[in-house]
Short mmCIF file of C-alpha atoms and ligand atoms in Angstrom, two decimals:
data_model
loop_
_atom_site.label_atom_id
_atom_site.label_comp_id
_atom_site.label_asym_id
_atom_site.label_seq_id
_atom_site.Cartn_x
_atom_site.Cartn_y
_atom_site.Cartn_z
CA UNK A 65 -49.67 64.08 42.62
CA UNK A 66 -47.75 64.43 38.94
CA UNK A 67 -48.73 68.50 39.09
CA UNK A 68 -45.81 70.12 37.75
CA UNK A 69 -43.87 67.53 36.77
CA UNK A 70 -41.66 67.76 33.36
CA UNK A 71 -40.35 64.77 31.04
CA UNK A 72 -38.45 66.29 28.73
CA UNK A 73 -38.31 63.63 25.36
CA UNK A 74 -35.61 63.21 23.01
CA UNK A 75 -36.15 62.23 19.63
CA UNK A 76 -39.36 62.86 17.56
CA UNK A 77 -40.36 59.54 16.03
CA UNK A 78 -42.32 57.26 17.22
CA UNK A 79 -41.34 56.18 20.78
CA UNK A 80 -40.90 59.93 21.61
CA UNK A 81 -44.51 60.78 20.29
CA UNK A 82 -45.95 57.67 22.34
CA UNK A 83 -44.47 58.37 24.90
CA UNK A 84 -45.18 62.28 24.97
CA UNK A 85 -48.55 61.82 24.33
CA UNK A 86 -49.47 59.27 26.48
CA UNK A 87 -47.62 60.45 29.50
CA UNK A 88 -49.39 64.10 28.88
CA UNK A 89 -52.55 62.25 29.37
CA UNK A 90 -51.31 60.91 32.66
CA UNK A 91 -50.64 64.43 34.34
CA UNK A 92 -47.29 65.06 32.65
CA UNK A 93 -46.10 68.07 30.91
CA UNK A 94 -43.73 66.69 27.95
CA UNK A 95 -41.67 68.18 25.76
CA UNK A 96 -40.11 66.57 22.68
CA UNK A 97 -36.75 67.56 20.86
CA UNK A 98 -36.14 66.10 17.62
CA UNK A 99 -32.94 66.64 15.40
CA UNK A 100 -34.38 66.66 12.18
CA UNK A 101 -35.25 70.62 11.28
CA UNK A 102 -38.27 69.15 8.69
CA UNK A 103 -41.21 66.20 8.32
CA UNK A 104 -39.46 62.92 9.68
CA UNK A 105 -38.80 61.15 6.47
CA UNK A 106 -40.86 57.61 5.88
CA UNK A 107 -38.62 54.68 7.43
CA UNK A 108 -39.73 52.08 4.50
CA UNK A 109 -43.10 50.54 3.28
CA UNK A 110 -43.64 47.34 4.77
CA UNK A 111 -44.93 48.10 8.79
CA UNK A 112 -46.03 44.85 10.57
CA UNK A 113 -49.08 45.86 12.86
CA UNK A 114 -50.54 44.57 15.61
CA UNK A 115 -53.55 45.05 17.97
CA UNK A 116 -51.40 46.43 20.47
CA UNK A 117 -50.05 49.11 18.44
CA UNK A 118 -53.85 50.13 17.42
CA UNK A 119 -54.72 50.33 21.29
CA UNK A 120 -51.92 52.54 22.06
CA UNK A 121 -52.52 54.95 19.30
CA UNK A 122 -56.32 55.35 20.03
CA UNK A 123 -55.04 55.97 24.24
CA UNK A 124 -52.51 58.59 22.54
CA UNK A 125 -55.58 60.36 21.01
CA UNK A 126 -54.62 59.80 17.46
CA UNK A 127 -56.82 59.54 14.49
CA UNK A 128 -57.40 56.10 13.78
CA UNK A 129 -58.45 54.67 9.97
CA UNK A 130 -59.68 51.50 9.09
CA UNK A 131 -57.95 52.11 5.78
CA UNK A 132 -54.73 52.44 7.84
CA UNK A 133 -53.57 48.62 6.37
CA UNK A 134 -53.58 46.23 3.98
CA UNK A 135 -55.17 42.99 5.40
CA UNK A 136 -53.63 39.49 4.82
CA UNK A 137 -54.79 35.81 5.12
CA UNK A 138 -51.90 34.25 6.16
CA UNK A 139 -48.53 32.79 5.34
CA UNK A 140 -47.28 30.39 2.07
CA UNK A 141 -43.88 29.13 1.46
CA UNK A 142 -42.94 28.44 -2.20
CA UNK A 143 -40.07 26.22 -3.46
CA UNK A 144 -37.86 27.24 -6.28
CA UNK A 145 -39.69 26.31 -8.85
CA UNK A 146 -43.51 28.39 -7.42
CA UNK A 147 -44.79 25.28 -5.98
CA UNK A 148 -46.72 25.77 -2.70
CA UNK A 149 -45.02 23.89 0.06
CA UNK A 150 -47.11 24.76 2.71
CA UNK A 151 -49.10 27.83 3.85
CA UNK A 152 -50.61 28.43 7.03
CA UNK A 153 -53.99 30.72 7.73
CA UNK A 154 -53.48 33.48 9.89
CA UNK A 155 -55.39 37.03 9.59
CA UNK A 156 -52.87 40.03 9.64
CA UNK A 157 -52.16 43.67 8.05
CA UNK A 158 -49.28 45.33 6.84
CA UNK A 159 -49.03 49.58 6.76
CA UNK A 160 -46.58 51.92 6.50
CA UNK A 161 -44.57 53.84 8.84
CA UNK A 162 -46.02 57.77 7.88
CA UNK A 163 -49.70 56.17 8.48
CA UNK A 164 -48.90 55.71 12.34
CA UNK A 165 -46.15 58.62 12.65
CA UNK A 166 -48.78 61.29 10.95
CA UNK A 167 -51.53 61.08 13.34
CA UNK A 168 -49.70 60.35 16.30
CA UNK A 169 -47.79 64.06 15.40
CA UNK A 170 -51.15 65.59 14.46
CA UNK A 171 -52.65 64.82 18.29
CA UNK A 172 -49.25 66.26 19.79
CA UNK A 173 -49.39 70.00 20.15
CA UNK A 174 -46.85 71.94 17.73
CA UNK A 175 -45.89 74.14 20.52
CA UNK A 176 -44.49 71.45 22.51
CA UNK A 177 -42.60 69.55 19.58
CA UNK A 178 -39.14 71.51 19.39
CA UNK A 179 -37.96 70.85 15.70
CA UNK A 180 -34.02 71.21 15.10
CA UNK A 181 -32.65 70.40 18.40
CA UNK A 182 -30.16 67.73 18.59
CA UNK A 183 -28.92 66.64 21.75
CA UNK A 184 -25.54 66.15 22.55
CA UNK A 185 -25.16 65.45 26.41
CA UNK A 186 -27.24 64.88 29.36
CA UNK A 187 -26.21 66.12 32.99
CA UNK A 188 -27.96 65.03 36.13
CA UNK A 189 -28.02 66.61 39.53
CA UNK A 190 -30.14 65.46 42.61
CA UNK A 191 -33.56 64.81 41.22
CA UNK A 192 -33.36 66.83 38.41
CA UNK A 193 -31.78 66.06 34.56
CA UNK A 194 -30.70 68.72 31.86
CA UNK A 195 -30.49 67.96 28.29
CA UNK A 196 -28.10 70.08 26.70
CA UNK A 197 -28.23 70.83 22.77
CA UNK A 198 -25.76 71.71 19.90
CA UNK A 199 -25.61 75.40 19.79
CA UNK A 200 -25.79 75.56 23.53
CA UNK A 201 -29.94 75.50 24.65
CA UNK A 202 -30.45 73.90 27.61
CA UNK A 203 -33.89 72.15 29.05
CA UNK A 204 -34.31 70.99 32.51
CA UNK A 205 -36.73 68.59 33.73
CA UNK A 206 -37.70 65.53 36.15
CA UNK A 207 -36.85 62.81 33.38
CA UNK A 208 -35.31 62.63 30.80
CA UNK A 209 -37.11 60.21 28.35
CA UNK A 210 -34.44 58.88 25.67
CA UNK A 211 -36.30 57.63 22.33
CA UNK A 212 -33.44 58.92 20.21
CA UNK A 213 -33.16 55.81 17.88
CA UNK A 214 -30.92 52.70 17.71
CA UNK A 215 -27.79 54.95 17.77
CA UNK A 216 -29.41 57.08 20.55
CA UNK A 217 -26.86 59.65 21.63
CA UNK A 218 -28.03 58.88 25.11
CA UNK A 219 -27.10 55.40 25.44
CA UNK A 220 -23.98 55.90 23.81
CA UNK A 221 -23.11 58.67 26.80
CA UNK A 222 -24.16 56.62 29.55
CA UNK A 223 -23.44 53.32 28.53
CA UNK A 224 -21.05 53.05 25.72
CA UNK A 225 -20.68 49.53 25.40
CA UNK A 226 -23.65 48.89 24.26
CA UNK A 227 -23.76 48.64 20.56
CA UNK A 228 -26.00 47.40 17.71
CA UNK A 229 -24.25 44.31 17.03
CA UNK A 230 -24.50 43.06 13.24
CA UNK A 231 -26.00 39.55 13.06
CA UNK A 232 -23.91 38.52 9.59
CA UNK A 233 -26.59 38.86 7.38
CA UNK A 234 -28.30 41.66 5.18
CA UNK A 235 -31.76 42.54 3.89
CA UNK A 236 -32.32 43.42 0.15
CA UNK A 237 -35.40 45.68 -0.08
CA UNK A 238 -37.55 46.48 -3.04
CA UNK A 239 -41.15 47.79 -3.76
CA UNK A 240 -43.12 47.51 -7.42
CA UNK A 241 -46.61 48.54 -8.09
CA UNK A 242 -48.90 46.45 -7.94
CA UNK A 243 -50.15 46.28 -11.71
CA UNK A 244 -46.85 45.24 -12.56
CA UNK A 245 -46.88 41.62 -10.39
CA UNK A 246 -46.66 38.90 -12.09
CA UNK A 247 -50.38 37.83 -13.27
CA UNK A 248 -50.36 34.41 -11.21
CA UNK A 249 -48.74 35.82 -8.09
CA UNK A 250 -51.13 38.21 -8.11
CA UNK A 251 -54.04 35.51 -8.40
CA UNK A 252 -52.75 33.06 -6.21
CA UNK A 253 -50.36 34.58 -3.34
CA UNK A 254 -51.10 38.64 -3.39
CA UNK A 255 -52.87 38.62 -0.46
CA UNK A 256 -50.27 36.50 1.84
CA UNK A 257 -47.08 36.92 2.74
CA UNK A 258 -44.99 34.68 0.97
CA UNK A 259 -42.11 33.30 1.59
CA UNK A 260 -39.17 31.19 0.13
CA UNK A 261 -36.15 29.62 1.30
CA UNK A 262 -33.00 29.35 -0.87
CA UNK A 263 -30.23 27.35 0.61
CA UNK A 264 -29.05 29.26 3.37
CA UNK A 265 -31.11 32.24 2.94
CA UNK A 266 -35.22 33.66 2.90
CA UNK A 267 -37.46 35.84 1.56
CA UNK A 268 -40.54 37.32 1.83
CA UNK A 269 -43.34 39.24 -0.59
CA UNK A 270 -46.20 40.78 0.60
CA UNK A 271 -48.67 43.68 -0.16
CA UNK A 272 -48.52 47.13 1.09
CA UNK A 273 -49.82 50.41 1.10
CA UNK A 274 -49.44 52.34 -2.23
CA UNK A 275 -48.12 55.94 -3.20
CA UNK A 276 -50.10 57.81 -0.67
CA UNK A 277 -50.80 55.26 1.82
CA UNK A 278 -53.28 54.26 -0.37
CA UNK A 279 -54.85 50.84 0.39
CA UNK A 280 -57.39 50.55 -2.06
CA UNK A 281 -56.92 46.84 -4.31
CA UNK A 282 -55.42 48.01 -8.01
CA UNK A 283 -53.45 51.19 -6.12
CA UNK A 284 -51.35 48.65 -3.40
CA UNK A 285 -47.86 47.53 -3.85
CA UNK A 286 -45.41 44.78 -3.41
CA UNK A 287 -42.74 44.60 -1.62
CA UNK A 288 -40.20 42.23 -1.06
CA UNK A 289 -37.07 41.32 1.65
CA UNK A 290 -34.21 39.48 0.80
CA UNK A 291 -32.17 37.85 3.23
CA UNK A 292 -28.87 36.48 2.46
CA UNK A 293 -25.42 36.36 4.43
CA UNK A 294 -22.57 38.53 4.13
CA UNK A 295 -19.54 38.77 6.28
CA UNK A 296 -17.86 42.03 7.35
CA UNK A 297 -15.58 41.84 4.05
CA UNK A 298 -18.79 41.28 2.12
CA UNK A 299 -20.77 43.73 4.15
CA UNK A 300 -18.08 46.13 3.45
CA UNK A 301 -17.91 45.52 -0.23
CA UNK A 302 -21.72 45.77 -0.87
CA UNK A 303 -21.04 49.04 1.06
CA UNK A 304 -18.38 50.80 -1.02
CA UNK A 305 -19.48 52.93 -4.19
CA UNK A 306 -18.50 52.98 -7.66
CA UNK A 307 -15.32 54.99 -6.81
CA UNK A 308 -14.28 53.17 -4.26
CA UNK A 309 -15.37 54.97 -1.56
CA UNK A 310 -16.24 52.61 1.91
CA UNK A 311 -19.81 54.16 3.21
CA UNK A 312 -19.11 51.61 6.59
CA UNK A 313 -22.33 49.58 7.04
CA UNK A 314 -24.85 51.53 4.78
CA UNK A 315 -24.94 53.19 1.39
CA UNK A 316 -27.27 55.06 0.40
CA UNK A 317 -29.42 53.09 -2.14
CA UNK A 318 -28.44 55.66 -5.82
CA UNK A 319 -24.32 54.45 -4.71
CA UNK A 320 -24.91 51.08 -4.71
CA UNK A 321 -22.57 49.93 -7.54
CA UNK A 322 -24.55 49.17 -10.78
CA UNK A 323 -22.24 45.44 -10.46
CA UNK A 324 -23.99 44.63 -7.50
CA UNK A 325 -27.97 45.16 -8.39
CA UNK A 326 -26.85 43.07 -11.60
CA UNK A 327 -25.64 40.09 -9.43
CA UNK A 328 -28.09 39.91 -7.19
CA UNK A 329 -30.97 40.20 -10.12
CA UNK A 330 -29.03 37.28 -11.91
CA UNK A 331 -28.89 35.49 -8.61
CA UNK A 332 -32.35 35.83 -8.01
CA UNK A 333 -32.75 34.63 -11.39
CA UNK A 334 -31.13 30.88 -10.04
CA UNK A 335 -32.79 30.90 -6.42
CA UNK A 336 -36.52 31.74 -6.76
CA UNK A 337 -39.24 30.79 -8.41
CA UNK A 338 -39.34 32.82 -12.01
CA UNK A 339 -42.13 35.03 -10.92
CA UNK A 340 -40.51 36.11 -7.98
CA UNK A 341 -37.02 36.58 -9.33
CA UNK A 342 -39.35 38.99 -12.29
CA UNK A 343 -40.28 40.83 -8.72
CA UNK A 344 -36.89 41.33 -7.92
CA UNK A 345 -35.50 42.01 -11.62
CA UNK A 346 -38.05 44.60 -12.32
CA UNK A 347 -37.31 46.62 -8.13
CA UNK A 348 -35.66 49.88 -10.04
CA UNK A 349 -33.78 50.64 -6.92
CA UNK A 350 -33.36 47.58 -4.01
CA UNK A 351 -32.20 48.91 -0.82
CA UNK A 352 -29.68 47.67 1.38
CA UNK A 353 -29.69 46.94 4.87
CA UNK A 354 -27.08 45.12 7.19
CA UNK A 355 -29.40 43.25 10.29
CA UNK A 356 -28.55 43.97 13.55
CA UNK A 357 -30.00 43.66 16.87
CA UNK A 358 -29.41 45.50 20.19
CA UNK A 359 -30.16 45.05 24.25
CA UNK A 360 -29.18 47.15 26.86
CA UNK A 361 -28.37 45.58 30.21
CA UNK A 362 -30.28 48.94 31.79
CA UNK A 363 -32.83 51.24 31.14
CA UNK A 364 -33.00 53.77 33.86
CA UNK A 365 -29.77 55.60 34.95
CA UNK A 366 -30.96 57.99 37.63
CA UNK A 367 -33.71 59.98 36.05
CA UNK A 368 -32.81 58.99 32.04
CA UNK A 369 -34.93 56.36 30.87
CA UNK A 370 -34.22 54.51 27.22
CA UNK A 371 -37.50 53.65 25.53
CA UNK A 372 -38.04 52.28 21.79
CA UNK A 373 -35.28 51.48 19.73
CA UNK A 374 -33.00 53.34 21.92
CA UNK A 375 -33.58 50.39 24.44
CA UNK A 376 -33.87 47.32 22.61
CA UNK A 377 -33.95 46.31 18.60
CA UNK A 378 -35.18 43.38 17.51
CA UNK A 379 -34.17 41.62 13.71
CA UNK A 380 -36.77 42.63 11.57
CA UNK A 381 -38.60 39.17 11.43
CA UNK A 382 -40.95 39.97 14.47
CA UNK A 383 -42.03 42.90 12.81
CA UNK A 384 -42.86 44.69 15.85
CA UNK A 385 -40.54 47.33 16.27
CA UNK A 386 -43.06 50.12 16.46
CA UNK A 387 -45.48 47.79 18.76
CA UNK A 388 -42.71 47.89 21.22
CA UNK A 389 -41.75 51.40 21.80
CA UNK A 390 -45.59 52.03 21.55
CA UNK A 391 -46.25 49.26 24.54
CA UNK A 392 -42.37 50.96 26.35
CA UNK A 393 -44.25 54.05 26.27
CA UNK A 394 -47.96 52.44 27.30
CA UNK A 395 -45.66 50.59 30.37
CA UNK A 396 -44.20 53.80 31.32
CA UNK A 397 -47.23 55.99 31.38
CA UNK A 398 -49.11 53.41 33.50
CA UNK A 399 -45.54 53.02 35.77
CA UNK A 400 -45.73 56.79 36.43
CA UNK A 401 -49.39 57.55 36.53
CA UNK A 402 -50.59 58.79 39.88
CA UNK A 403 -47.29 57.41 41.61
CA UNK A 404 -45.53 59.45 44.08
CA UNK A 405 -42.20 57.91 44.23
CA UNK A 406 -40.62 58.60 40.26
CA UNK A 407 -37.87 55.80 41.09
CA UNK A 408 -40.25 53.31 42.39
CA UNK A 409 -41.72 53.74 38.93
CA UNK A 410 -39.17 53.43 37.24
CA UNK A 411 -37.71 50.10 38.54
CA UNK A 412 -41.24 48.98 37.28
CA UNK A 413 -40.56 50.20 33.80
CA UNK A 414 -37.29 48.53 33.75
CA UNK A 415 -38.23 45.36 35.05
CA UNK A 416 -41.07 44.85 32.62
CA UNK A 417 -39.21 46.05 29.93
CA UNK A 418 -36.37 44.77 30.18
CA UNK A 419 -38.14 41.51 30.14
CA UNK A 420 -39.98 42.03 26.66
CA UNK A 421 -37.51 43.37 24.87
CA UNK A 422 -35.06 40.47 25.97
CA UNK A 423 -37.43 38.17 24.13
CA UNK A 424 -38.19 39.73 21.41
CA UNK A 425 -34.64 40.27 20.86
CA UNK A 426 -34.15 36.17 21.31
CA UNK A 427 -37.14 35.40 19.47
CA UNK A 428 -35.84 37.53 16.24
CA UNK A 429 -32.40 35.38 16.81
CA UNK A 430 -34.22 32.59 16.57
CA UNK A 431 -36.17 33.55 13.70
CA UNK A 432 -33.31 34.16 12.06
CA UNK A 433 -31.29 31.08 12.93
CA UNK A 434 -31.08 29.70 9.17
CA UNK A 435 -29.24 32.92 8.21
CA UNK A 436 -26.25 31.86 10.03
CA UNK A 437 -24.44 30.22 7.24
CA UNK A 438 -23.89 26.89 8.87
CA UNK A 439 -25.36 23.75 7.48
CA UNK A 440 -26.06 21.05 10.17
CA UNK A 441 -27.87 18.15 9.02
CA UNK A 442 -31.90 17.84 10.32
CA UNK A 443 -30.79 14.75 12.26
CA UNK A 444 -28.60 17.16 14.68
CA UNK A 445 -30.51 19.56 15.09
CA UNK A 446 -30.93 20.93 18.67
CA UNK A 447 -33.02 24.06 20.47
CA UNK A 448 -32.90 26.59 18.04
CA UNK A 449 -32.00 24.72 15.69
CA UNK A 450 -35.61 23.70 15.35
CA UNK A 451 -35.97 26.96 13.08
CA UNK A 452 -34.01 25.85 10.15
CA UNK A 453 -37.33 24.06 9.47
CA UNK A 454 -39.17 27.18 7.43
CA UNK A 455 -42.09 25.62 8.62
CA UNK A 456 -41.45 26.71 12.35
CA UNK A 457 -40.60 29.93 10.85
CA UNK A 458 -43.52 30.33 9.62
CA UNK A 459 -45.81 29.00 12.34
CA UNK A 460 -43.86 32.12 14.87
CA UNK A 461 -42.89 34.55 12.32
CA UNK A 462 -43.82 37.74 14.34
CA UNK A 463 -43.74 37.35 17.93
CA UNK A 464 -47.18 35.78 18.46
CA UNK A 465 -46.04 34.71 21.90
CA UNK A 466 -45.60 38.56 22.73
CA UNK A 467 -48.20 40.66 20.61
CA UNK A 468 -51.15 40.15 18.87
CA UNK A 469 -51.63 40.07 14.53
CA UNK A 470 -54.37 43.48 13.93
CA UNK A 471 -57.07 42.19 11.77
CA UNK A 472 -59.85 44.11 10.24
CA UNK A 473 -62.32 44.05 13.26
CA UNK A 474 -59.38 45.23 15.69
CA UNK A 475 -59.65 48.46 13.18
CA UNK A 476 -62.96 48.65 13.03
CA UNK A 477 -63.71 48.18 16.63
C1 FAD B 119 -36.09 49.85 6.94
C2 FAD B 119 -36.84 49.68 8.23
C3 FAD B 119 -37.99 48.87 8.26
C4 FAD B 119 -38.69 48.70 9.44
N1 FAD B 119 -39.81 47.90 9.43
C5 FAD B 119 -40.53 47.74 10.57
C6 FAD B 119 -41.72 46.91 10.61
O1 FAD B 119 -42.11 46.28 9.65
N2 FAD B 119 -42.41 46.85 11.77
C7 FAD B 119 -42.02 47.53 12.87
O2 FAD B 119 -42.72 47.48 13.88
N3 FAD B 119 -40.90 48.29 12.88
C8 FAD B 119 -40.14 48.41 11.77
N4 FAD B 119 -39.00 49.17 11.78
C9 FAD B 119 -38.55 49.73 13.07
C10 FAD B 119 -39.27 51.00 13.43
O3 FAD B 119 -39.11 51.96 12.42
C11 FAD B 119 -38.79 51.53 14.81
O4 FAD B 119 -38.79 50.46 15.72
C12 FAD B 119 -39.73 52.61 15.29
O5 FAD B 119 -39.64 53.74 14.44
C13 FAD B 119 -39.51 53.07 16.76
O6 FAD B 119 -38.35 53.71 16.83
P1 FAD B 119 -37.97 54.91 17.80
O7 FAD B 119 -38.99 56.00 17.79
O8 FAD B 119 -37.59 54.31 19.08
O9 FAD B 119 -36.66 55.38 17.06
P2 FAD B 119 -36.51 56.02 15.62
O10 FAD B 119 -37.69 55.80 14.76
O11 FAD B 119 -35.18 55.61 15.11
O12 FAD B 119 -36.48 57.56 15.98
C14 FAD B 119 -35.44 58.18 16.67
C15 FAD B 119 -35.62 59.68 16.51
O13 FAD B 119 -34.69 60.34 17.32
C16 FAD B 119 -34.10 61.40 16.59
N5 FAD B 119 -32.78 61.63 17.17
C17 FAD B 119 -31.71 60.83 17.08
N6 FAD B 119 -30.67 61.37 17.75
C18 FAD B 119 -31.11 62.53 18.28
C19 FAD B 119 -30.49 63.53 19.07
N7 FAD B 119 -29.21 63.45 19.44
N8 FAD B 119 -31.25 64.60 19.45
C20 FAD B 119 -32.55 64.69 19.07
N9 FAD B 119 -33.17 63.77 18.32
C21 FAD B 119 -32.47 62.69 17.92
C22 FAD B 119 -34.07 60.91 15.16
O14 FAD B 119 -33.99 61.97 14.24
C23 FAD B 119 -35.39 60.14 15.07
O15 FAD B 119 -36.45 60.94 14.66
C24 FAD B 119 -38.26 49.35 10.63
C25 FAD B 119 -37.13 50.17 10.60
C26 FAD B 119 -36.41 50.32 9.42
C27 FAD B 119 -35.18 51.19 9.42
#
């Protein structure tokens, strides 16, 4: 019934390579196009997993490791001054982004993965789409499949109001090795996540994979997240260079202004607890990230399709970014297996996804609710407002309601 049907699949990373794979395996041929001429560079240490995302890369035929991630116990919250505050049991891992990407690219056939091709418009006629590319190659097929990121070139064609929208905060990232952690942390928290809560702002620590992917205890690292608010003329400050020069809502991490990684070290310094603010003092490099979250009203515009972050990105506190374009892709696959009517199929993707990634999108809002820079007393609290309690964070942190934590067994199974 699928004989001889094409999906042609922008974008290389990880929704594309789901998606490619796991449609091929459902009659499919698939092609992907990815901009980048080389290897896909590693999008950060710290990857929340989940059993879902394990599921889908064993149905996409990739090689599966148990070494893959770092477990975890559960979740602690410490006060300013290290004490524990509360903690809460719950098994979970952490990886990296390269150990999913890697296999997933290794099970896809080279011949079918077109390197250097960026596209820059889509055209649809009757039943059929064509993806055109810079340089002028063309590429017809019977969907287009749009996993071209959260600035997909897609989206912005067919629907260009929809936009990442910033949420008013930012995310300081850093990474040490783990022989350098502070002895007690080490001891008493290494294998959590843990998390504290300065007025108006959290953070988290947690162990992950090592140089290599390695997960082996002694050869790990830490890593920590730093949320703290910034409006748009903070944002944009944070974001200009030594010479003045405005890089918008980014900057890459070497022209961050020596000023800046010296205030926030001495601000750490007041906030946390002393071994945590060592954590951040002794992060060489932190990295800087403005927060922002995205939905799209649609996902299928005749035979186009949005999947991953191209659709839908959640704030990074559900951690589940790559579960969800793996489970898009999963949804898709099963829409269009064996189903003679394409569009039928696709109104099924759309419904279902649009209703996950609406709530994961709300449920990262949420989770992020005592980022927003107001303070309203405990006593008026209402709804959401529930989540200025850390505790509630850290009882949904994730999106337990939506996918499941990966522990050990899941790997091993
Ligand atoms: C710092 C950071 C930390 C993160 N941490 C987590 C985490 O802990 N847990 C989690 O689940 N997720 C996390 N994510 C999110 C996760 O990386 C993405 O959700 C995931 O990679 C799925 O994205 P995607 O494949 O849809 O898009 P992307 O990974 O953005 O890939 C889009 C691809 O499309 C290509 N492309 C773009 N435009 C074109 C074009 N015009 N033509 C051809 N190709 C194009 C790009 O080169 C890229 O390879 C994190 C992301 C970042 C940036």
């Amino acid at each position: 019934m699928t004989a001889g049907r094409h999906a042609l699949v922008i974008g290389g990373s990880l929704g594309g390579l789901f998606a490619a794979s796991l449609l091929r395996k459902a009659g499919w041929t698939t092609t992907v196009f990815e901009r980048s001429a080389g290897a896909l560079a590693s999008r950060g240490a710290g990857l929340g997993t989940t059993r879902e995302l394990v599921e889908t890369m064993r149905r996409a035929g990739a090689r599966l490791d148990i070494s893959m991630a770092v477990p975890m116990s559960g979740y602690v919250w410490l006060d300013g001054t290290g004490r524990v505050v509360h903690t809460q049991a719950r098994l979970n891992a952490s990886s990296t982004w390269s150990r999913v990407y890697l296999p997933l690219r290794e099970a896809f056939p080279d011949s079918d993965y077109r390197a250097g091709m960026a596209l820059e418009r889509v055209t649809q006629k009757g039943a059929r789409v064509t993806a055109h590319f810079a340089g002028g190659a063309t590429a017809e097929g019977d969907l287009l499949i749009a996993a071209d990121g959260n600035l997909s070139t897609v989206r912005r064609q067919l629907m260009p109001e929809v936009e990442p929208r910033y949420a008013g905060y930012v995310a300081w990232r850093g990474i040490m090795e783990e022989r350098e952690v502070p002895p007690a942390i080490h001891r008493d928290h290494f294998d959590k996540i843990a998390f504290s809560f300065p007025e108006g702002e959290m953070s988290l620590a947690m162990p992950v994979p090592g140089h290599g992917d390695d997960t082996r205890p002694g050869h790990r690292r830490y890593y920590f997240i730093w949320y703290r608010p910034a409006d748009a003329a903070a944002l944009s400050d944070l974001c200009t260079d030594a010479d003045g020069v405005h890089h918008g809502t980014s900057i890459p991490p070497p022209l961050i202004r020596a000023a800046v990684t010296r205030a926030i070290k001495a601000d750490a310094a007041e906030r946390f607890a002393p071994d945590l603010a060592t954590v951040i003092a002794r992060t060489a490099q932190p990295l800087l990230q403005a927060i922002t979250d995205l939905e799209s009203p649609r996902l299928v515009m005749g035979r186009v399709v949005l999947l991953g972050d191209a659709a839908f990105v959640a704030r990074p506190h559900v951690a589940a970014g790559v579960s969800k374009a793996a489970l898009d892709a999963a949804c898709l696959a099963d829409a269009l297996a064996g189903e003679s009517d394409i569009d039928a199929a696709l109104a099924r993707y759309e419904r279902e996804r649009l209703d996950f990634g609406t709530r994961i999108v709300a449920h990262g809002r949420r989770l992020g609710t005592l980022l927003d820079g107001k303070n309203i007393l405990r006593a008026e609290w209402t709804g959401d407002d529930a989540y200025r309690d850390p505790r509630r964070v850290l009882r949904d942190y994730g999106a337990p309601h939506l996918v499941h934590d990966l522990t050990a067994q899941d790997l091993a199974a």
